[in-house]
PDB file of C-alpha atoms in Angstrom:
ATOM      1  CA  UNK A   1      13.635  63.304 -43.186  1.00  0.00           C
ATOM      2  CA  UNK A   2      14.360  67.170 -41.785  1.00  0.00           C
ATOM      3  CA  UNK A   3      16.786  67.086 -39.342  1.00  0.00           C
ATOM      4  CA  UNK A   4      16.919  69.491 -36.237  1.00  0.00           C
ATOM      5  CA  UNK A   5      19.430  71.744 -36.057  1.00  0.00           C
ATOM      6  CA  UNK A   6      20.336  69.963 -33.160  1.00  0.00           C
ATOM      7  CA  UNK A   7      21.184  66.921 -34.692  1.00  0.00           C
ATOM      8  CA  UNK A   8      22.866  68.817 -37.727  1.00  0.00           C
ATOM      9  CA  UNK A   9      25.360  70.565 -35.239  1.00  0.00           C
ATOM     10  CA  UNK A  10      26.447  66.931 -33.466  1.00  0.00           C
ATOM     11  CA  UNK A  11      27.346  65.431 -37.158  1.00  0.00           C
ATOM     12  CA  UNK A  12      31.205  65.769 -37.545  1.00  0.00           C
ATOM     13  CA  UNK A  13      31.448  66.691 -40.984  1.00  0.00           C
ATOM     14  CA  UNK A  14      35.150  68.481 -40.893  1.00  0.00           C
ATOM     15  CA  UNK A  15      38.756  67.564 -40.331  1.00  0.00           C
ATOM     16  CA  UNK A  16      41.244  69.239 -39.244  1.00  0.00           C
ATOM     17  CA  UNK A  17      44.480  67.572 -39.312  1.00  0.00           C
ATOM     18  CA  UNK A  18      47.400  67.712 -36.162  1.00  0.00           C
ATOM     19  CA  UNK A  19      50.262  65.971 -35.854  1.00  0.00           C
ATOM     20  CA  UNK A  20      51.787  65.425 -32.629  1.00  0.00           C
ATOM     21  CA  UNK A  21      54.894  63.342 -31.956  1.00  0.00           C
ATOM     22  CA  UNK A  22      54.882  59.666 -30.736  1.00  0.00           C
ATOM     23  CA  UNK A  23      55.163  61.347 -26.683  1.00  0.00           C
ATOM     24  CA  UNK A  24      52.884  64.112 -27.420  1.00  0.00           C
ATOM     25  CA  UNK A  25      50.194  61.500 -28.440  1.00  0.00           C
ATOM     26  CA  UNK A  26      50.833  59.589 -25.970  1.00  0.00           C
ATOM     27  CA  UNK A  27      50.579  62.519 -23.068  1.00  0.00           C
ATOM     28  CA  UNK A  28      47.278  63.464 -25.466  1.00  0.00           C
ATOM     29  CA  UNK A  29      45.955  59.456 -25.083  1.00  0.00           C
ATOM     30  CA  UNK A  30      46.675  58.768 -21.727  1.00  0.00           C
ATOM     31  CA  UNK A  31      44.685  62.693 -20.780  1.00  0.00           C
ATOM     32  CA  UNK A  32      41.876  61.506 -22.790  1.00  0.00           C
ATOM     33  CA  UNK A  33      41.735  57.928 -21.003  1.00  0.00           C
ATOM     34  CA  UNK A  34      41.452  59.734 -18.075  1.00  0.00           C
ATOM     35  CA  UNK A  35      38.563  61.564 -18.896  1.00  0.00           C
ATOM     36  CA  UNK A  36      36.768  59.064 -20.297  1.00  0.00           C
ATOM     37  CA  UNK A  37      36.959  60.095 -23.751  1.00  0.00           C
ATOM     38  CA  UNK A  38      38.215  59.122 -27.375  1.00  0.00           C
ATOM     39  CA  UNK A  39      41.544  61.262 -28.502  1.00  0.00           C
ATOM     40  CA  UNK A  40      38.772  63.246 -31.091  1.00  0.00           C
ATOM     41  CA  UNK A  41      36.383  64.124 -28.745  1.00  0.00           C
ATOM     42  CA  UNK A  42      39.545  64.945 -25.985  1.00  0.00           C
ATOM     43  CA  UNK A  43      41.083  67.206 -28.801  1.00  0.00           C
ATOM     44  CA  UNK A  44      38.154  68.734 -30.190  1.00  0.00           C
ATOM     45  CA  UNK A  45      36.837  69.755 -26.803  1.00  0.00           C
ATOM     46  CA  UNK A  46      40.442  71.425 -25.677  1.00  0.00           C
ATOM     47  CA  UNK A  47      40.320  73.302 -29.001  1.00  0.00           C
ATOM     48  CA  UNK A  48      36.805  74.847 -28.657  1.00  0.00           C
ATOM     49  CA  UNK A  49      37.931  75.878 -24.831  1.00  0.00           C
ATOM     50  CA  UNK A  50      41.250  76.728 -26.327  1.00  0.00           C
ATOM     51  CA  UNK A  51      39.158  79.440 -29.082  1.00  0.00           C
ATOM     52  CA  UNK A  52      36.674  80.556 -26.684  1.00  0.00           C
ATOM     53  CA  UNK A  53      34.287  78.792 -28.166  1.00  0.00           C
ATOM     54  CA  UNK A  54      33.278  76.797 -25.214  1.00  0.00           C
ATOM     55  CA  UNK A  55      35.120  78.648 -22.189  1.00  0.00           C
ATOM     56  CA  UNK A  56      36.417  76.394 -19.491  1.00  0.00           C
ATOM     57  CA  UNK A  57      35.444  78.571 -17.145  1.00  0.00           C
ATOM     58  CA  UNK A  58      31.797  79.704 -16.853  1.00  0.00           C
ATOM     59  CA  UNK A  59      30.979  82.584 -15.262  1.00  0.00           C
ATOM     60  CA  UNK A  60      30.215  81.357 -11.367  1.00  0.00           C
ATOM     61  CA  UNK A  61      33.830  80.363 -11.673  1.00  0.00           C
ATOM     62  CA  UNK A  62      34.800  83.400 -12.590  1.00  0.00           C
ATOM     63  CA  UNK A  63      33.276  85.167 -10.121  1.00  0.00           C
ATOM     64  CA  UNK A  64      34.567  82.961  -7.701  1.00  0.00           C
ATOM     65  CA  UNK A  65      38.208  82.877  -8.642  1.00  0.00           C
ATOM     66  CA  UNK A  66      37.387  86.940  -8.959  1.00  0.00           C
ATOM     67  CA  UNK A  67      36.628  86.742  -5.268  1.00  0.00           C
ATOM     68  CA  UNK A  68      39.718  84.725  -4.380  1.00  0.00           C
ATOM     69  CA  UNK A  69      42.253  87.001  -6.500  1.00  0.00           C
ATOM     70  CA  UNK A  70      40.502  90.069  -4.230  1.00  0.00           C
ATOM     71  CA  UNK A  71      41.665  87.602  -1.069  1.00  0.00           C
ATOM     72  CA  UNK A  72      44.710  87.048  -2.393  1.00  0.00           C
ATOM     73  CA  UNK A  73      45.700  91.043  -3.172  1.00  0.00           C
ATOM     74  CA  UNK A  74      43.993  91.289   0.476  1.00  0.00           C
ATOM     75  CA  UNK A  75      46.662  88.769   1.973  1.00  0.00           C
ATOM     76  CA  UNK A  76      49.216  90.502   0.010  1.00  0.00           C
ATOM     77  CA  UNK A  77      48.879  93.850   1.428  1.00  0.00           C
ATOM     78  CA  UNK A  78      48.737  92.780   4.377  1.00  0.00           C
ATOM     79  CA  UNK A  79      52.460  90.764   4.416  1.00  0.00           C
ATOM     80  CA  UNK A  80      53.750  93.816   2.397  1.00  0.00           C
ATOM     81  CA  UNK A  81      53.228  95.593   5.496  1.00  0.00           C
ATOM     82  CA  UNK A  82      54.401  92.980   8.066  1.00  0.00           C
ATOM     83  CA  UNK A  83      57.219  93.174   6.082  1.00  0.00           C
ATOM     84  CA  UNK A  84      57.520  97.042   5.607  1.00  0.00           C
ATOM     85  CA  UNK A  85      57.668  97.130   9.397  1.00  0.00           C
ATOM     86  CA  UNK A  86      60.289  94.071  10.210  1.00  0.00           C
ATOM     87  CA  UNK A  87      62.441  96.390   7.698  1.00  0.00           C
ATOM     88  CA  UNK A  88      62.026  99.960   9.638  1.00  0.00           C
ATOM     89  CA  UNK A  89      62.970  97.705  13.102  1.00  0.00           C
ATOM     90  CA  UNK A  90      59.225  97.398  14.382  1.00  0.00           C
ATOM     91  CA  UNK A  91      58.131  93.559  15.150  1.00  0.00           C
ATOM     92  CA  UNK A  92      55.117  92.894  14.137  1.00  0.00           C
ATOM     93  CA  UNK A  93      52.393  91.612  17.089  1.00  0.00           C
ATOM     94  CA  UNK A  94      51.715  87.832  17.471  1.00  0.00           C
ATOM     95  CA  UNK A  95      48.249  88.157  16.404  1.00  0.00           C
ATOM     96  CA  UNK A  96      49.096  90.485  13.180  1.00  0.00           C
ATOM     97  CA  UNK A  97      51.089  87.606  12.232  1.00  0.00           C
ATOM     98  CA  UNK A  98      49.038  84.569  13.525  1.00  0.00           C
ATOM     99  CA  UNK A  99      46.139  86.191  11.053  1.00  0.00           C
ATOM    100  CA  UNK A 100      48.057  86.621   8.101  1.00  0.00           C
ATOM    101  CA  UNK A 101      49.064  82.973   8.308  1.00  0.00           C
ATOM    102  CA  UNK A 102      45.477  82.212   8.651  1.00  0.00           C
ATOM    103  CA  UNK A 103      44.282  84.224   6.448  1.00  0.00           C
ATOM    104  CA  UNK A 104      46.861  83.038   3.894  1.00  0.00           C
ATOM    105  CA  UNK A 105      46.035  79.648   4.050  1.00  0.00           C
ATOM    106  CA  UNK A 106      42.325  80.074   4.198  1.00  0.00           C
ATOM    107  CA  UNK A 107      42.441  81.884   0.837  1.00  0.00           C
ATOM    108  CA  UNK A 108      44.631  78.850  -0.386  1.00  0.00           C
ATOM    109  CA  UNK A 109      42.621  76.276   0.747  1.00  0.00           C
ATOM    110  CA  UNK A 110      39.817  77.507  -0.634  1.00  0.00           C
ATOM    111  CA  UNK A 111      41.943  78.252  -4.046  1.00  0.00           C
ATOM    112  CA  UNK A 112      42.723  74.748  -4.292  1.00  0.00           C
ATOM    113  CA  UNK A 113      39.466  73.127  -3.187  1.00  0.00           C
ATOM    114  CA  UNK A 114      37.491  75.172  -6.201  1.00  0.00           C
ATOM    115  CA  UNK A 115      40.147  74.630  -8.595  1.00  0.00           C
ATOM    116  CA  UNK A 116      39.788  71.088  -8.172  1.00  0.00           C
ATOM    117  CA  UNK A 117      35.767  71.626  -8.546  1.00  0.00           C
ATOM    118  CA  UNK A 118      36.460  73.102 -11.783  1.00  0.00           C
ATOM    119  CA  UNK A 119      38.143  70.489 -13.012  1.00  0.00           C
ATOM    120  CA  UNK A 120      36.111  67.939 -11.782  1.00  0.00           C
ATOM    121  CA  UNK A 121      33.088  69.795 -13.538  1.00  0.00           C
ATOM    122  CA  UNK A 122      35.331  70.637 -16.934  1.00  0.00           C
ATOM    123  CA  UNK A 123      36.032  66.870 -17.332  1.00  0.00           C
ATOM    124  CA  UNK A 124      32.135  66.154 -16.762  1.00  0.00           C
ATOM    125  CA  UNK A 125      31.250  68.377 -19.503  1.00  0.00           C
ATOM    126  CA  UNK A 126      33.621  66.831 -21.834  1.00  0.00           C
ATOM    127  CA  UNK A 127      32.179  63.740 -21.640  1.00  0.00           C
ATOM    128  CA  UNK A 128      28.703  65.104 -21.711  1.00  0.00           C
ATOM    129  CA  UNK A 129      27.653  64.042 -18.202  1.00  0.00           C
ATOM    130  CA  UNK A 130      26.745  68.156 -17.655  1.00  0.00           C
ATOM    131  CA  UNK A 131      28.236  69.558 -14.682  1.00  0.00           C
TER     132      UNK A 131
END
């Protein structure tokens, strides 16, 4: 019987040998419990991430974290100055600072929430549930 090269590229053919101390492995069994997934398969998929093989990020997430890091540098500038003009004697107006703030934690909000999306999603795809 032909196989496809499908099937050919699932057989795990290979070893690769790692040694990890008795709390390493057990860090490295209790992450792979909680995705759902056999130390191997846990391993293997970290490593292929790790190489670029399979990126943990694809690229909506990179244009999204792109977009945040632009906030971010945006938030930045703005607290430089803020801070630029508490240090020449100039106080800053209520509403200069009231945005910042907001603006701040906006950005981080959103940082978190979509960080925790991609991980959510990463762990999917190591288990092969697709994102």
């Amino acid at each position: 019987m032909v196989r496809s090269m499908f099937q050919a590229s699932k057989r795990k053919e290979k070893v690769a040998h790692i040694r990890f101390s008795p709390a390493e492995y057990d860090a490295v069994e209790a992450a792979a419990s909680a995705a759902g997934m056999t130390v191997s398969a846990f391993v293997r998929s970290l490593s292929m991430e790790g190489a670029g093989v399979r990126p943990f990020l694809g690229e909506g997430d990179r244009l999204v974290l792109g977009l945040l890091a632009d906030g971010m540098r945006a938030i930045g500038g703005n607290l430089n100055q803020i801070a630029r003009a508490i240090n020449t004697g100039t106080v800053p107006t209520e509403g200069d600072l009231t945005g910042s703030i907001k603006d701040a934690h906006s950005v981080a909000t959103t940082l978190a929430s979509e960080l925790a999306h991609m991980t959510r999603r990463s762990a999917a795809a190591r288990r092969g549930e697709g994102a």
